[in-house]
Amino acid sequence: MINNSLAGGHAGRSTGRFWHDPAVRSLLIQASAFLIIAATAYYLVSNLVINLNARNIPIGLNFLSERAGFDIGDTAIAYTANDTYGRALIVGVLNTLKVSLIAIALATVIGVIVGIARLSQNFLVKNITRIYVEYMRNVPLLLQLFFWYALLTKALPGARDALNPAAGVFLSNRGLFLPTLETNTDFYYLMAGLFVGLAAAVFWAVRTKGIQKNSGRQLPVLLPVLGLLGIGGLLGWLLGPQNIVVDMPALKGFNFKGGIEITTEFLCLLLGLVTYTSAFIAENVRSGILSVNKGQHEAASSLGLSPARSQRLIILPQALRVIIPPTTSQYMNVIKNSSLGVAIGYPDLVSVAGTSLNQTGQAVECISLIMLVYLFTSLSTSLFMNWYNARVALAER
Amino acid sequence: MAIINSQPLPSRPAPVNNSGLIFWLRSNFFSSPLNTVLTAVCLYGLWQVLPGLVDWFFLSATWAIYGPEGNASEITNQTVAACKEAGGACWSLISVKHRFMLFGFYPQDEQWRPMVTCFLLVGMMMASGIRRFWHPVFLLVWLATLVVSFVLMAGGLFGLTEVPTSKWGGLPLTLGMAVLSVAFSLPFGILLALGRRSEMNFIRTLCICYIELIRAVPLISILFMASFLLPLFMPEDLTINKLLRAQIGIILFASAYMAEVIRGGLQAIPKGQYEAADAMGLTYWQATRKIILPQALKISIPPIVSTIIGTFKDSSLVVIIGLFDVLNTVRIAFSADPPWTPFYMESYFVGAAVFFIFCFGMSHYSQWLEKQLDTGHKA
């Protein structure tokens, strides 16, 4: 124990060789880890270069500006087979976002309803929702997607005998067709009017909240908001050329033309994602509500709040703190799971990139692009939800 | 002044009946106007759905195989005709195709081998749930099981005919992939979790990058990477088996999730435990092995089981890169054989049932275990 003040003066336990100093040792370990990883990376990349040269595949993103030459069934922006790979990939990204965002919204609504229903006192409600949740959570999403796809393509009639539940709504194995408004001048007037109405409604909602905070006076919210929206729309219509045209889908040849087309693949993926994710969200909601102390219920009712108001004002805000973090990861799962659309032919990012990969052989670039896009969306989702989570988090002293 | 009652007080009304069938019905179905409405809606829904379902599932269902023995196409024709005649579920599909659904393209005469493998793996999975077996020796038993299973499946030893992995499929593939994923992703995940909490900057950054990158991307992209990129990164003369590539992909993916779950357990260990271990003069690995990990892993068992369930379900994604797990075999059972294509419901029902049984079993086991392990000093 004499020679123990070497290299930085740490109290070494034994002979005091330099590798017994924690700081030196940690540096050594990290340096060797770095070396191992750098060597592995060098080995892999040099293999890659040899392999790509042998297969005559150029490295780089030049292929993005070449003609893609394949059709995409479901496009959010104009796209034809003559467009570039770059544009095809953008169509893919937009498709991924489209289906994920709609699925997230619907799954949240259904998940909250099912989660509350799971806690119902009603025997039937409780157990039916329980069976739903258990089934959805324990069967792989891919199997459910295959099932929905088989059901929608085989059980639904062809375009000629399409189901027609309401005027202008057609459901067949080619997809769902809905009527829409033709985008003429009047359509824009109407939209502008609605937008102004919406702005006024938001202003009213914020204002009433301020008034209630300052004076405790409660002003009606729901009716004025609906009224403002209605007045805005009506004004827009009155000011415009009053020429609203409804675009009705109609059977032409083998399929419908006009209106909004929702493809079978989209419908299927949406159905699968919504039912699957809602079960997970329902469990989050249920555990969130259960986590609120019973005393809070009792305190709320002894203050004279009605069950509905105590639920809305006392229980839910506290439950949200428990619900939000796991639900965030469910939202990210929806975006990631939408990539399963590739199995049923929905042209999402993975599917488009996969086709590009097969045509060009640019495996490294295509897969890196997929990963980058997902990395970016996941990180931004998590940033947004962290911000929201911080807003509802418990404000402690 | 005293008040004296000369008359006995009137008796109180009997308490409202709070047991028995009437009470149960009232409190469960009609406790409030809303509940009564919900009950009515549910009953109406069930009335609409259940009779048809029961009829399809049981009453009009067909189980038997029709047609002369040994004549496959005639059996198919007559059985399919009988199914369509009856109008209900065609469970005959299972009777005809169960071997394919369970074992895929594995040679017919050798199918006892995947069957034994399945029994071995399921048996070991169930035995792993018994706490008495939680002992290092049990790991050796597992290792032996895996070796035996592999030899059984692959053959080429002890006079067993060799069966290439491209012929493997069905339940043994799904189970084997799940078991191997857990076997590798658990230790790898532990290392990643420790690395993420390490004080060494480089190691920590490395682990964080790996975990976050993998968790941000979908499994399909990892599987694509494993099937398209891995061969490009390897020397030209080295080809890695397709099944192995998919397995590597799943392991890489599952370990990131495992790492996060275990990190949760590590974070729950009070700082005093680390300090006490240091004060005892234990080295990092001694403290980790003897003090920290036993406690952290115990806390993380329920989420580890959830991760295992997730991995088990996710393993079905290998369908997309063309492997024949249970999901793919049940799919091929109806879709690759034109006369059987109308009976997709029956096929997918079998697939769903297989996954459901395993996942439901595991999740309820983990809930039970959580109660067993709860020693009451969580805080």
mmCIF file of C-alpha atoms in Angstrom, chain A residues 192-354:
data_model
loop_
_atom_site.group_PDB
_atom_site.id
_atom_site.type_symbol
_atom_site.label_atom_id
_atom_site.label_comp_id
_atom_site.label_asym_id
_atom_site.label_seq_id
_atom_site.Cartn_x
_atom_site.Cartn_y
_atom_site.Cartn_z
ATOM 1 C CA ALA A 192 -62.750 30.312 -46.950
ATOM 2 C CA GLY A 193 -66.042 31.022 -45.160
ATOM 3 C CA LEU A 194 -65.647 27.881 -43.020
ATOM 4 C CA PHE A 195 -62.082 28.858 -42.208
ATOM 5 C CA VAL A 196 -63.131 32.335 -41.021
ATOM 6 C CA GLY A 197 -65.910 30.725 -38.985
ATOM 7 C CA LEU A 198 -63.391 28.328 -37.447
ATOM 8 C CA ALA A 199 -61.047 31.185 -36.539
ATOM 9 C CA ALA A 200 -63.910 33.047 -34.862
ATOM 10 C CA ALA A 201 -64.943 29.876 -33.029
ATOM 11 C CA VAL A 202 -61.409 29.308 -31.716
ATOM 12 C CA PHE A 203 -61.267 32.919 -30.599
ATOM 13 C CA TRP A 204 -64.586 32.508 -28.746
ATOM 14 C CA ALA A 205 -63.445 29.309 -27.057
ATOM 15 C CA VAL A 206 -60.187 30.895 -25.861
ATOM 16 C CA ARG A 207 -62.036 34.034 -24.748
ATOM 17 C CA THR A 208 -64.635 32.173 -22.664
ATOM 18 C CA LYS A 209 -61.891 30.243 -20.953
ATOM 19 C CA GLY A 210 -60.166 33.530 -20.053
ATOM 20 C CA ILE A 211 -63.400 35.007 -18.745
ATOM 21 C CA GLN A 212 -64.046 31.928 -16.626
ATOM 22 C CA LYS A 213 -60.543 32.052 -15.231
ATOM 23 C CA ASN A 214 -60.858 35.732 -14.249
ATOM 24 C CA SER A 215 -64.440 36.006 -13.076
ATOM 25 C CA GLY A 216 -65.670 32.448 -12.670
ATOM 26 C CA ARG A 217 -68.529 33.221 -15.047
ATOM 27 C CA GLN A 218 -69.254 30.337 -17.422
ATOM 28 C CA LEU A 219 -70.393 31.224 -20.934
ATOM 29 C CA PRO A 220 -71.832 28.669 -23.382
ATOM 30 C CA VAL A 221 -69.221 27.216 -25.733
ATOM 31 C CA LEU A 222 -70.655 24.413 -27.854
ATOM 32 C CA LEU A 223 -73.631 26.225 -29.432
ATOM 33 C CA PRO A 224 -71.789 29.459 -30.302
ATOM 34 C CA VAL A 225 -68.921 27.466 -31.821
ATOM 35 C CA LEU A 226 -71.264 25.434 -34.026
ATOM 36 C CA GLY A 227 -73.181 28.608 -34.874
ATOM 37 C CA LEU A 228 -70.047 30.501 -35.881
ATOM 38 C CA LEU A 229 -68.944 27.630 -38.111
ATOM 39 C CA GLY A 230 -72.380 27.492 -39.743
ATOM 40 C CA ILE A 231 -72.560 31.265 -40.244
ATOM 41 C CA GLY A 232 -69.030 31.272 -41.758
ATOM 42 C CA GLY A 233 -69.909 28.534 -44.221
ATOM 43 C CA LEU A 234 -73.224 30.172 -45.129
ATOM 44 C CA LEU A 235 -71.558 33.559 -45.669
ATOM 45 C CA GLY A 236 -68.903 32.007 -47.896
ATOM 46 C CA TRP A 237 -71.583 30.307 -49.949
ATOM 47 C CA LEU A 238 -73.687 33.499 -50.221
ATOM 48 C CA LEU A 239 -70.710 35.614 -51.270
ATOM 49 C CA GLY A 240 -69.556 33.122 -53.917
ATOM 50 C CA PRO A 241 -71.238 32.283 -57.225
ATOM 51 C CA GLN A 242 -73.526 29.818 -55.367
ATOM 52 C CA ASN A 243 -72.623 26.996 -57.651
ATOM 53 C CA ILE A 244 -71.810 23.980 -55.480
ATOM 54 C CA VAL A 245 -71.541 20.811 -57.540
ATOM 55 C CA VAL A 246 -71.527 17.421 -55.869
ATOM 56 C CA ASP A 247 -69.223 14.977 -57.607
ATOM 57 C CA MET A 248 -71.010 11.630 -57.499
ATOM 58 C CA PRO A 249 -69.124 8.411 -58.208
ATOM 59 C CA ALA A 250 -70.685 6.473 -61.092
ATOM 60 C CA LEU A 251 -70.015 3.059 -62.571
ATOM 61 C CA LYS A 252 -68.040 3.352 -65.819
ATOM 62 C CA GLY A 253 -66.770 0.151 -67.362
ATOM 63 C CA PHE A 254 -65.303 -2.120 -64.705
ATOM 64 C CA ASN A 255 -64.963 0.416 -61.917
ATOM 65 C CA PHE A 256 -66.346 3.644 -60.514
ATOM 66 C CA LYS A 257 -65.233 7.067 -61.667
ATOM 67 C CA GLY A 258 -65.600 10.373 -59.833
ATOM 68 C CA GLY A 259 -65.963 11.134 -56.151
ATOM 69 C CA ILE A 260 -63.323 10.116 -53.630
ATOM 70 C CA GLU A 261 -61.818 6.686 -54.107
ATOM 71 C CA ILE A 262 -60.658 4.847 -51.019
ATOM 72 C CA THR A 263 -58.802 1.751 -52.172
ATOM 73 C CA THR A 264 -59.392 -1.675 -50.665
ATOM 74 C CA GLU A 265 -55.765 -1.814 -49.550
ATOM 75 C CA PHE A 266 -56.041 1.484 -47.725
ATOM 76 C CA LEU A 267 -59.334 0.474 -46.129
ATOM 77 C CA CYS A 268 -57.853 -2.814 -45.061
ATOM 78 C CA LEU A 269 -54.696 -1.361 -43.557
ATOM 79 C CA LEU A 270 -56.720 1.329 -41.815
ATOM 80 C CA LEU A 271 -59.162 -1.218 -40.403
ATOM 81 C CA GLY A 272 -56.330 -3.431 -39.197
ATOM 82 C CA LEU A 273 -54.301 -0.618 -37.651
ATOM 83 C CA VAL A 274 -57.311 0.972 -35.949
ATOM 84 C CA THR A 275 -58.689 -2.209 -34.399
ATOM 85 C CA TYR A 276 -55.252 -3.441 -33.333
ATOM 86 C CA THR A 277 -54.002 -0.167 -31.879
ATOM 87 C CA SER A 278 -57.294 0.752 -30.223
ATOM 88 C CA ALA A 279 -57.008 -2.360 -28.054
ATOM 89 C CA PHE A 280 -53.611 -1.241 -26.785
ATOM 90 C CA ILE A 281 -54.800 2.323 -26.231
ATOM 91 C CA ALA A 282 -57.851 0.967 -24.402
ATOM 92 C CA GLU A 283 -55.573 -0.843 -21.957
ATOM 93 C CA ASN A 284 -53.575 2.358 -21.395
ATOM 94 C CA VAL A 285 -56.762 4.311 -20.744
ATOM 95 C CA ARG A 286 -58.050 1.662 -18.386
ATOM 96 C CA SER A 287 -54.881 1.530 -16.334
ATOM 97 C CA GLY A 288 -54.746 5.334 -16.326
ATOM 98 C CA ILE A 289 -58.234 5.642 -14.880
ATOM 99 C CA LEU A 290 -57.565 2.870 -12.370
ATOM 100 C CA SER A 291 -54.418 4.674 -11.246
ATOM 101 C CA VAL A 292 -56.396 7.656 -9.964
ATOM 102 C CA ASN A 293 -56.881 7.366 -6.225
ATOM 103 C CA LYS A 294 -60.383 6.425 -5.087
ATOM 104 C CA GLY A 295 -60.305 9.393 -2.720
ATOM 105 C CA GLN A 296 -60.392 11.682 -5.731
ATOM 106 C CA HIS A 297 -63.750 10.238 -6.821
ATOM 107 C CA GLU A 298 -65.075 10.596 -3.310
ATOM 108 C CA ALA A 299 -63.761 14.127 -2.869
ATOM 109 C CA ALA A 300 -65.280 15.133 -6.203
ATOM 110 C CA SER A 301 -68.703 13.790 -5.316
ATOM 111 C CA SER A 302 -68.603 15.311 -1.846
ATOM 112 C CA LEU A 303 -67.959 18.672 -3.539
ATOM 113 C CA GLY A 304 -71.237 18.075 -5.331
ATOM 114 C CA LEU A 305 -69.864 17.428 -8.818
ATOM 115 C CA SER A 306 -71.990 15.204 -11.009
ATOM 116 C CA PRO A 307 -70.402 11.898 -12.076
ATOM 117 C CA ALA A 308 -69.841 13.214 -15.616
ATOM 118 C CA ARG A 309 -68.187 16.428 -14.437
ATOM 119 C CA SER A 310 -66.071 14.705 -11.815
ATOM 120 C CA GLN A 311 -64.927 12.325 -14.547
ATOM 121 C CA ARG A 312 -64.083 15.210 -16.896
ATOM 122 C CA LEU A 313 -62.636 17.727 -14.450
ATOM 123 C CA ILE A 314 -61.047 15.581 -11.737
ATOM 124 C CA ILE A 315 -60.351 12.049 -12.927
ATOM 125 C CA LEU A 316 -59.398 12.427 -16.576
ATOM 126 C CA PRO A 317 -56.759 15.183 -16.152
ATOM 127 C CA GLN A 318 -55.005 13.033 -13.570
ATOM 128 C CA ALA A 319 -55.408 9.848 -15.573
ATOM 129 C CA LEU A 320 -53.923 11.561 -18.634
ATOM 130 C CA ARG A 321 -50.535 11.749 -16.965
ATOM 131 C CA VAL A 322 -50.436 7.976 -16.777
ATOM 132 C CA ILE A 323 -52.058 7.457 -20.162
ATOM 133 C CA ILE A 324 -49.929 9.709 -22.355
ATOM 134 C CA PRO A 325 -46.419 8.175 -22.211
ATOM 135 C CA PRO A 326 -47.449 4.631 -23.226
ATOM 136 C CA THR A 327 -49.919 6.023 -25.754
ATOM 137 C CA THR A 328 -47.099 7.979 -27.366
ATOM 138 C CA SER A 329 -45.276 4.769 -28.040
ATOM 139 C CA GLN A 330 -48.499 3.324 -29.458
ATOM 140 C CA TYR A 331 -48.691 6.253 -31.885
ATOM 141 C CA MET A 332 -45.147 5.561 -32.987
ATOM 142 C CA ASN A 333 -46.065 1.896 -33.336
ATOM 143 C CA VAL A 334 -48.897 2.871 -35.690
ATOM 144 C CA ILE A 335 -46.459 4.681 -37.965
ATOM 145 C CA LYS A 336 -44.073 1.744 -37.855
ATOM 146 C CA ASN A 337 -46.822 -0.845 -38.239
ATOM 147 C CA SER A 338 -48.205 0.917 -41.292
ATOM 148 C CA SER A 339 -45.183 -0.568 -43.060
ATOM 149 C CA LEU A 340 -47.017 -3.916 -42.917
ATOM 150 C CA GLY A 341 -49.149 -2.511 -45.731
ATOM 151 C CA VAL A 342 -46.450 -3.892 -48.009
ATOM 152 C CA ALA A 343 -47.885 -7.372 -47.375
ATOM 153 C CA ILE A 344 -51.332 -6.472 -48.730
ATOM 154 C CA GLY A 345 -50.123 -4.200 -51.523
ATOM 155 C CA TYR A 346 -50.680 -0.790 -49.984
ATOM 156 C CA PRO A 347 -48.075 1.492 -51.585
ATOM 157 C CA ASP A 348 -46.488 2.907 -48.437
ATOM 158 C CA LEU A 349 -42.876 4.006 -48.166
ATOM 159 C CA VAL A 350 -41.530 0.488 -47.531
ATOM 160 C CA SER A 351 -43.462 -0.919 -50.454
ATOM 161 C CA VAL A 352 -42.368 1.805 -52.911
ATOM 162 C CA ALA A 353 -38.769 1.662 -51.690
ATOM 163 C CA GLY A 354 -38.874 -2.135 -51.955
#
